[in-house]
Amino acid sequence: MPRIHAEEMHRIGCNLFEAVGCSPSDTVKIVDHLVQSSLFGHDSHGQLRFYEYIYQIREGLFQPTGSPRIEKDYTCAAVVNGGGALGQIGATFATQLAIEKARKNGIATITLRNTAHVGRVGAYPLLIADDGLVGLVFCNAGHMGRQIAPYGGIDGKLSTNPIAFAAPRRETRPLLVDMTTSVCAEGKIRISANKDEELPEGWILNSHGKPSTVATDYTGDPPGAILPLGGSAGYKGYCLSFIVEILGGALSGQGCASGEQRMESNGLCINAYSIEAFTDMDTYFNEIEALIRHVKSSRTDDTTEEILVPGDPEYRMEEVRSRDGIPIDDETWKQIKQAAVSIGLDPTQWKTISE
């Protein structure tokens, strides 16, 4: 399994996306997002998408030269049409608009439709929190509905429907919550299938509705289904998924799950809150830090060395991978190189730490 330094992975990504017609400025936004996802440990939304996006652009599903625009504009709200652009372009545009409106007016809600796969949803509230505001994002997959079984069902009828949240802290990086309303992201199963790894129990059902730990029981034909978040309380993840469908899908105009097998665009509902519209900054920061001290004062169980807070796993993984390189499973690396050859690039020029 090769490892690649983040800088080299960034160069590889820029080679790929510029070769299929993305502008240099859009390319940097897309690749920054994908490499950061890999640094955070979210390989399902990092290197896995390098070759996937390239093929989807070549198939005409996404437009490398698309440009987002505001369709409806209000004081504290707006509707953004992504213009068919890659998701990172449309979602970043909409998020920056949310920041601008919330700074002026206290709060903002921006919906986004007609873009593409927006990648790691946690990137967008983190962008808001890095600007000193609180961010909350809901993301559905438009009319696609084939991955997640409803509570008590065995057929995939919903999408992973993530919810992401970020809030600034006084002297360190923001709190960050980035979670699917399913027990896991679909990309994590695909990564496990590439690695021929067994899945944890309670993640998927096979095509007969029986629990399985074999990744290809989900990815095969006929496919299986991913379970909603919550295990024996899976009705909670199922209900959260409905919230995301309505806010991310119905409210944005991208639409709700209706059985389509392929996603044309994510639908997003992006919310930004100015802290100073509600309380002064010192009070806010004092309360956040007191909360964290209180939670971390808990005794740990026999399997846990330290209580972490939301965002800690990503930031710590980033430190490790920035130092040691980003691991890429052999199948994903093979697919990236094949995509490169298909668009006239020479992947033998790329440098790995080990292979």
Tab-separated table of C-alpha atoms in Angstrom:
chain	number	residue	atom	x	y	z
A	1	MET	CA	0.000	0.000	0.000
A	2	PRO	CA	1.622	3.277	-1.084
A	3	ARG	CA	1.829	6.414	0.988
A	4	ILE	CA	1.892	9.842	-0.587
A	5	HIS	CA	2.857	13.179	0.937
A	6	ALA	CA	-0.001	15.653	0.970
A	7	GLU	CA	1.901	18.046	-1.288
A	8	GLU	CA	2.380	15.326	-3.916
A	9	MET	CA	-1.242	14.271	-3.670
A	10	HIS	CA	-2.211	17.893	-4.231
A	11	ARG	CA	-0.011	18.019	-7.335
A	12	ILE	CA	-1.565	14.794	-8.637
A	13	GLY	CA	-5.048	16.171	-8.111
A	14	CYS	CA	-4.227	19.405	-9.915
A	15	ASN	CA	-2.820	17.416	-12.844
A	16	LEU	CA	-6.023	15.390	-13.069
A	17	PHE	CA	-8.622	18.134	-12.773
A	18	GLU	CA	-6.916	20.645	-15.005
A	19	ALA	CA	-6.574	17.911	-17.633
A	20	VAL	CA	-10.376	17.480	-17.756
A	21	GLY	CA	-11.079	21.189	-18.132
A	22	CYS	CA	-11.364	22.664	-14.637
A	23	SER	CA	-9.958	26.163	-14.287
A	24	PRO	CA	-6.813	26.562	-12.166
A	25	SER	CA	-8.746	28.391	-9.413
A	26	ASP	CA	-11.553	25.793	-9.308
A	27	THR	CA	-9.009	22.992	-9.406
A	28	VAL	CA	-7.283	24.303	-6.281
A	29	LYS	CA	-10.590	24.452	-4.383
A	30	ILE	CA	-11.522	20.918	-5.377
A	31	VAL	CA	-8.112	19.434	-4.639
A	32	ASP	CA	-7.693	21.348	-1.351
A	33	HIS	CA	-10.965	19.784	-0.219
A	34	LEU	CA	-10.076	16.229	-1.281
A	35	VAL	CA	-6.578	16.289	0.194
A	36	GLN	CA	-7.848	17.774	3.460
A	37	SER	CA	-10.431	14.987	3.631
A	38	SER	CA	-7.665	12.414	3.306
A	39	LEU	CA	-5.533	14.181	5.905
A	40	PHE	CA	-8.499	14.087	8.298
A	41	GLY	CA	-8.764	10.326	7.759
A	42	HIS	CA	-11.912	10.465	5.631
A	43	ASP	CA	-10.511	8.488	2.699
A	44	SER	CA	-14.060	7.840	1.505
A	45	HIS	CA	-14.253	11.544	0.624
A	46	GLY	CA	-10.610	12.052	-0.310
A	47	GLN	CA	-8.483	9.988	-2.682
A	48	LEU	CA	-11.414	7.729	-3.577
A	49	ARG	CA	-13.047	10.681	-5.335
A	50	PHE	CA	-10.060	11.564	-7.511
A	51	TYR	CA	-10.829	8.969	-10.156
A	52	GLU	CA	-14.590	8.975	-9.546
A	53	TYR	CA	-14.928	12.698	-10.292
A	54	ILE	CA	-12.702	12.403	-13.372
A	55	TYR	CA	-14.896	9.700	-14.888
A	56	GLN	CA	-18.087	11.584	-14.003
A	57	ILE	CA	-16.797	14.736	-15.692
A	58	ARG	CA	-15.877	12.750	-18.782
A	59	GLU	CA	-19.352	11.192	-18.808
A	60	GLY	CA	-20.888	14.676	-18.738
A	61	LEU	CA	-22.487	14.271	-15.321
A	62	PHE	CA	-20.622	17.272	-13.848
A	63	GLN	CA	-19.535	20.438	-15.634
A	64	PRO	CA	-15.899	21.453	-15.096
A	65	THR	CA	-16.668	25.018	-16.204
A	66	GLY	CA	-19.981	25.419	-14.368
A	67	SER	CA	-20.510	28.577	-12.332
A	68	PRO	CA	-22.856	29.034	-9.350
A	69	ARG	CA	-25.365	31.890	-9.254
A	70	ILE	CA	-27.901	33.309	-6.814
A	71	GLU	CA	-31.475	32.604	-7.959
A	72	LYS	CA	-33.375	34.075	-5.008
A	73	ASP	CA	-31.914	36.619	-2.621
A	74	TYR	CA	-33.325	37.816	0.702
A	75	THR	CA	-31.890	39.564	3.744
A	76	CYS	CA	-31.165	36.382	5.701
A	77	ALA	CA	-31.693	33.739	3.035
A	78	ALA	CA	-30.877	32.816	-0.536
A	79	VAL	CA	-31.215	30.019	-3.059
A	80	VAL	CA	-28.057	29.179	-5.016
A	81	ASN	CA	-28.050	27.276	-8.290
A	82	GLY	CA	-24.692	25.558	-8.632
A	83	GLY	CA	-24.769	25.765	-12.411
A	84	GLY	CA	-23.740	22.120	-12.670
A	85	ALA	CA	-20.309	22.952	-11.254
A	86	LEU	CA	-18.420	20.471	-9.141
A	87	GLY	CA	-19.846	20.314	-5.641
A	88	GLN	CA	-16.893	21.899	-3.880
A	89	ILE	CA	-17.309	24.993	-6.073
A	90	GLY	CA	-21.053	25.335	-5.554
A	91	ALA	CA	-20.958	24.561	-1.828
A	92	THR	CA	-18.047	26.911	-1.109
A	93	PHE	CA	-19.828	29.728	-2.971
A	94	ALA	CA	-23.028	29.117	-0.973
A	95	THR	CA	-21.134	28.862	2.326
A	96	GLN	CA	-19.303	32.139	1.764
A	97	LEU	CA	-22.652	33.768	0.997
A	98	ALA	CA	-24.018	32.412	4.293
A	99	ILE	CA	-21.052	33.894	6.176
A	100	GLU	CA	-21.534	37.273	4.522
A	101	LYS	CA	-25.262	37.435	5.300
A	102	ALA	CA	-24.889	36.174	8.868
A	103	ARG	CA	-22.202	38.770	9.601
A	104	LYS	CA	-24.564	41.525	8.433
A	105	ASN	CA	-27.850	40.206	9.776
A	106	GLY	CA	-27.117	37.744	12.602
A	107	ILE	CA	-28.265	34.563	10.874
A	108	ALA	CA	-28.402	33.150	7.355
A	109	THR	CA	-29.842	30.112	5.611
A	110	ILE	CA	-28.671	29.309	2.088
A	111	THR	CA	-29.911	26.389	0.028
A	112	LEU	CA	-27.961	24.900	-2.864
A	113	ARG	CA	-29.095	22.770	-5.785
A	114	ASN	CA	-27.837	21.756	-9.251
A	115	THR	CA	-24.223	21.232	-8.266
A	116	ALA	CA	-22.541	17.837	-7.893
A	117	HIS	CA	-21.168	15.664	-5.092
A	118	VAL	CA	-20.050	18.238	-2.518
A	119	GLY	CA	-17.586	15.906	-0.828
A	120	ARG	CA	-16.993	15.995	2.919
A	121	VAL	CA	-19.915	17.986	4.296
A	122	GLY	CA	-17.996	18.910	7.457
A	123	ALA	CA	-15.761	21.180	5.365
A	124	TYR	CA	-18.503	23.778	5.045
A	125	PRO	CA	-19.492	24.413	8.678
A	126	LEU	CA	-15.761	24.325	9.448
A	127	LEU	CA	-15.291	27.144	6.935
A	128	ILE	CA	-17.993	29.064	8.811
A	129	ALA	CA	-16.436	28.366	12.225
A	130	ASP	CA	-12.992	29.380	11.007
A	131	ASP	CA	-14.586	32.750	10.266
A	132	GLY	CA	-15.840	33.023	13.861
A	133	LEU	CA	-19.453	31.951	13.351
A	134	VAL	CA	-21.400	28.764	14.113
A	135	GLY	CA	-22.261	26.567	11.132
A	136	LEU	CA	-24.838	23.825	10.598
A	137	VAL	CA	-25.320	21.996	7.280
A	138	PHE	CA	-27.810	19.391	6.069
A	139	CYS	CA	-27.040	17.446	2.872
A	140	ASN	CA	-29.179	14.992	0.915
A	141	ALA	CA	-28.611	13.313	-2.457
A	142	GLY	CA	-31.547	14.693	-4.384
A	143	HIS	CA	-33.798	12.019	-5.866
A	144	MET	CA	-31.284	9.235	-5.331
A	145	GLY	CA	-32.571	6.722	-2.785
A	146	ARG	CA	-30.875	3.333	-2.859
A	147	GLN	CA	-28.350	3.064	-0.018
A	148	ILE	CA	-29.930	3.107	3.434
A	149	ALA	CA	-32.698	0.818	4.631
A	150	PRO	CA	-35.549	2.498	6.497
A	151	TYR	CA	-35.901	1.404	10.120
A	152	GLY	CA	-37.397	-2.068	10.017
A	153	GLY	CA	-36.858	-2.416	6.262
A	154	ILE	CA	-34.263	-4.337	4.275
A	155	ASP	CA	-34.112	-2.410	0.974
A	156	GLY	CA	-32.057	0.719	0.353
A	157	LYS	CA	-34.513	3.616	0.086
A	158	LEU	CA	-32.638	6.626	1.514
A	159	SER	CA	-29.187	8.166	1.134
A	160	THR	CA	-26.541	8.629	3.816
A	161	ASN	CA	-27.866	12.160	4.445
A	162	PRO	CA	-25.106	13.717	6.564
A	163	ILE	CA	-25.432	16.479	9.137
A	164	ALA	CA	-22.371	18.602	9.932
A	165	PHE	CA	-21.790	21.244	12.599
A	166	ALA	CA	-18.859	23.409	13.675
A	167	ALA	CA	-18.392	26.007	16.405
A	168	PRO	CA	-15.331	28.166	17.096
A	169	ARG	CA	-13.234	27.890	20.248
A	170	ARG	CA	-11.118	30.598	21.864
A	171	GLU	CA	-7.543	29.446	21.294
A	172	THR	CA	-7.750	26.232	19.333
A	173	ARG	CA	-9.475	24.727	16.333
A	174	PRO	CA	-13.263	24.551	16.196
A	175	LEU	CA	-15.468	21.808	17.508
A	176	LEU	CA	-16.468	19.723	14.496
A	177	VAL	CA	-19.275	17.191	14.089
A	178	ASP	CA	-19.505	15.459	10.708
A	179	MET	CA	-21.832	12.453	10.717
A	180	THR	CA	-24.069	10.493	8.423
A	181	THR	CA	-27.555	9.582	9.564
A	182	SER	CA	-26.653	6.055	8.454
A	183	VAL	CA	-24.319	3.906	10.515
A	184	CYS	CA	-21.494	4.749	8.087
A	185	ALA	CA	-20.757	6.528	4.813
A	186	GLU	CA	-21.092	4.447	1.658
A	187	GLY	CA	-17.533	5.348	0.671
A	188	LYS	CA	-16.174	3.631	3.791
A	189	ILE	CA	-17.701	0.364	2.594
A	190	ARG	CA	-16.198	0.865	-0.853
A	191	ILE	CA	-12.779	1.475	0.718
A	192	SER	CA	-13.173	-1.736	2.746
A	193	ALA	CA	-14.167	-3.595	-0.424
A	194	ASN	CA	-11.020	-2.277	-2.145
A	195	LYS	CA	-8.928	-3.486	0.778
A	196	ASP	CA	-10.835	-6.793	1.061
A	197	GLU	CA	-11.457	-5.972	4.729
A	198	GLU	CA	-14.272	-7.290	6.878
A	199	LEU	CA	-16.830	-4.723	8.020
A	200	PRO	CA	-17.880	-4.223	11.640
A	201	GLU	CA	-21.074	-5.992	12.638
A	202	GLY	CA	-24.211	-3.906	12.389
A	203	TRP	CA	-23.230	-1.892	9.305
A	204	ILE	CA	-24.960	-3.644	6.417
A	205	LEU	CA	-27.558	-6.154	5.305
A	206	ASN	CA	-27.038	-8.410	2.309
A	207	SER	CA	-29.519	-8.538	-0.571
A	208	HIS	CA	-31.629	-11.031	1.383
A	209	GLY	CA	-31.924	-8.694	4.349
A	210	LYS	CA	-29.529	-10.640	6.552
A	211	PRO	CA	-26.741	-9.005	8.590
A	212	SER	CA	-23.331	-9.255	6.926
A	213	THR	CA	-19.744	-8.170	7.464
A	214	VAL	CA	-18.695	-8.737	3.818
A	215	ALA	CA	-18.360	-5.413	1.978
A	216	THR	CA	-19.206	-6.906	-1.401
A	217	ASP	CA	-22.568	-8.006	-0.007
A	218	TYR	CA	-23.433	-4.313	-0.149
A	219	THR	CA	-21.564	-3.305	-3.292
A	220	GLY	CA	-22.475	-6.383	-5.352
A	221	ASP	CA	-25.341	-7.130	-7.734
A	222	PRO	CA	-27.942	-7.416	-6.325
A	223	PRO	CA	-26.838	-4.866	-3.709
A	224	GLY	CA	-27.425	-4.937	-0.004
A	225	ALA	CA	-28.330	-1.987	2.209
A	226	ILE	CA	-26.653	0.114	4.887
A	227	LEU	CA	-28.428	0.375	8.230
A	228	PRO	CA	-29.601	3.666	9.751
A	229	LEU	CA	-27.584	5.165	12.601
A	230	GLY	CA	-28.438	3.898	16.052
A	231	GLY	CA	-28.310	0.103	16.157
A	232	SER	CA	-31.273	-1.067	18.221
A	233	ALA	CA	-32.370	2.593	18.279
A	234	GLY	CA	-32.009	2.923	14.518
A	235	TYR	CA	-35.318	4.758	14.349
A	236	LYS	CA	-33.367	7.807	15.565
A	237	GLY	CA	-31.021	7.811	12.559
A	238	TYR	CA	-34.014	7.083	10.329
A	239	CYS	CA	-35.908	10.106	11.683
A	240	LEU	CA	-32.819	12.325	11.353
A	241	SER	CA	-32.572	11.205	7.736
A	242	PHE	CA	-36.085	12.493	7.110
A	243	ILE	CA	-35.095	15.880	8.537
A	244	VAL	CA	-32.169	16.030	6.107
A	245	GLU	CA	-34.351	14.998	3.160
A	246	ILE	CA	-36.763	17.842	3.866
A	247	LEU	CA	-34.206	20.575	4.629
A	248	GLY	CA	-31.515	19.529	2.154
A	249	GLY	CA	-33.802	18.155	-0.547
A	250	ALA	CA	-37.297	19.639	-0.500
A	251	LEU	CA	-36.272	23.098	0.714
A	252	SER	CA	-33.417	23.426	-1.777
A	253	GLY	CA	-35.508	22.298	-4.708
A	254	GLN	CA	-33.085	19.484	-5.526
A	255	GLY	CA	-35.713	16.977	-4.433
A	256	CYS	CA	-36.052	14.093	-2.001
A	257	ALA	CA	-35.179	10.416	-2.315
A	258	SER	CA	-37.474	8.734	-4.819
A	259	GLY	CA	-35.547	5.706	-5.980
A	260	GLU	CA	-33.135	7.076	-8.582
A	261	GLN	CA	-30.003	4.962	-8.724
A	262	ARG	CA	-27.555	7.726	-9.558
A	263	MET	CA	-27.064	11.108	-7.917
A	264	GLU	CA	-27.245	14.157	-10.144
A	265	SER	CA	-26.572	16.631	-7.326
A	266	ASN	CA	-26.503	16.975	-3.582
A	267	GLY	CA	-29.080	19.286	-2.061
A	268	LEU	CA	-27.775	21.481	0.772
A	269	CYS	CA	-29.225	23.653	3.502
A	270	ILE	CA	-26.417	25.779	4.967
A	271	ASN	CA	-26.981	27.742	8.170
A	272	ALA	CA	-24.663	30.321	9.729
A	273	TYR	CA	-25.119	32.045	13.086
A	274	SER	CA	-23.289	35.141	14.281
A	275	ILE	CA	-22.393	34.534	17.925
A	276	GLU	CA	-22.407	38.252	18.706
A	277	ALA	CA	-26.030	38.539	17.574
A	278	PHE	CA	-26.973	36.388	20.567
A	279	THR	CA	-24.288	36.785	23.241
A	280	ASP	CA	-20.890	38.413	23.721
A	281	MET	CA	-17.850	36.470	22.620
A	282	ASP	CA	-16.240	36.088	26.045
A	283	THR	CA	-19.406	34.595	27.507
A	284	TYR	CA	-19.703	32.211	24.579
A	285	PHE	CA	-16.070	31.063	24.766
A	286	ASN	CA	-16.219	30.681	28.551
A	287	GLU	CA	-19.277	28.461	28.285
A	288	ILE	CA	-17.758	26.314	25.528
A	289	GLU	CA	-14.537	25.741	27.440
A	290	ALA	CA	-16.399	25.036	30.687
A	291	LEU	CA	-18.500	22.459	28.852
A	292	ILE	CA	-15.418	20.764	27.456
A	293	ARG	CA	-13.654	20.695	30.841
A	294	HIS	CA	-16.760	19.214	32.426
A	295	VAL	CA	-17.135	16.475	29.805
A	296	LYS	CA	-13.436	15.577	29.804
A	297	SER	CA	-13.465	15.220	33.605
A	298	SER	CA	-15.365	11.940	33.269
A	299	ARG	CA	-13.644	8.749	34.323
A	300	THR	CA	-12.806	6.557	31.327
A	301	ASP	CA	-13.747	2.950	30.742
A	302	ASP	CA	-11.205	0.146	30.392
A	303	THR	CA	-10.832	0.646	26.625
A	304	THR	CA	-10.407	4.435	26.555
A	305	GLU	CA	-7.321	6.442	27.475
A	306	GLU	CA	-8.761	9.918	26.982
A	307	ILE	CA	-12.109	11.629	26.448
A	308	LEU	CA	-12.040	13.363	23.079
A	309	VAL	CA	-14.293	16.165	21.893
A	310	PRO	CA	-15.796	16.461	18.398
A	311	GLY	CA	-13.075	17.271	15.879
A	312	ASP	CA	-10.176	15.799	17.892
A	313	PRO	CA	-9.935	12.582	15.816
A	314	GLU	CA	-9.701	14.534	12.551
A	315	TYR	CA	-7.141	17.041	13.813
A	316	ARG	CA	-4.949	14.330	15.309
A	317	MET	CA	-5.099	12.226	12.166
A	318	GLU	CA	-4.103	15.313	10.187
A	319	GLU	CA	-0.939	15.637	12.286
A	320	VAL	CA	-0.001	12.002	11.698
A	321	ARG	CA	-0.678	11.998	7.949
A	322	SER	CA	0.969	15.362	7.392
A	323	ARG	CA	4.121	13.842	8.883
A	324	ASP	CA	3.967	10.256	7.607
A	325	GLY	CA	2.037	10.602	4.362
A	326	ILE	CA	-1.445	9.569	3.289
A	327	PRO	CA	-1.965	5.810	2.807
A	328	ILE	CA	-3.832	4.746	-0.330
A	329	ASP	CA	-5.076	1.213	-0.774
A	330	ASP	CA	-3.763	-0.596	-3.835
A	331	GLU	CA	-7.086	-0.710	-5.690
A	332	THR	CA	-7.763	3.012	-5.257
A	333	TRP	CA	-4.208	3.850	-6.384
A	334	LYS	CA	-4.656	1.588	-9.409
A	335	GLN	CA	-7.928	3.340	-10.310
A	336	ILE	CA	-6.345	6.794	-9.976
A	337	LYS	CA	-3.508	5.814	-12.307
A	338	GLN	CA	-5.928	4.300	-14.823
A	339	ALA	CA	-7.984	7.501	-14.797
A	340	ALA	CA	-4.792	9.473	-15.423
A	341	VAL	CA	-3.821	7.346	-18.412
A	342	SER	CA	-7.366	7.681	-19.833
A	343	ILE	CA	-6.936	11.471	-20.027
A	344	GLY	CA	-3.405	11.413	-21.387
A	345	LEU	CA	-1.336	11.785	-18.197
A	346	ASP	CA	1.712	9.757	-17.214
A	347	PRO	CA	1.352	8.514	-13.618
A	348	THR	CA	4.909	7.137	-13.593
A	349	GLN	CA	5.982	10.717	-12.890
A	350	TRP	CA	4.171	10.720	-9.555
A	351	LYS	CA	6.179	10.153	-6.392
A	352	THR	CA	5.137	7.824	-3.592
A	353	ILE	CA	6.834	7.287	-0.246
A	354	SER	CA	6.460	3.527	-0.643
A	355	GLU	CA	4.638	1.185	-2.981
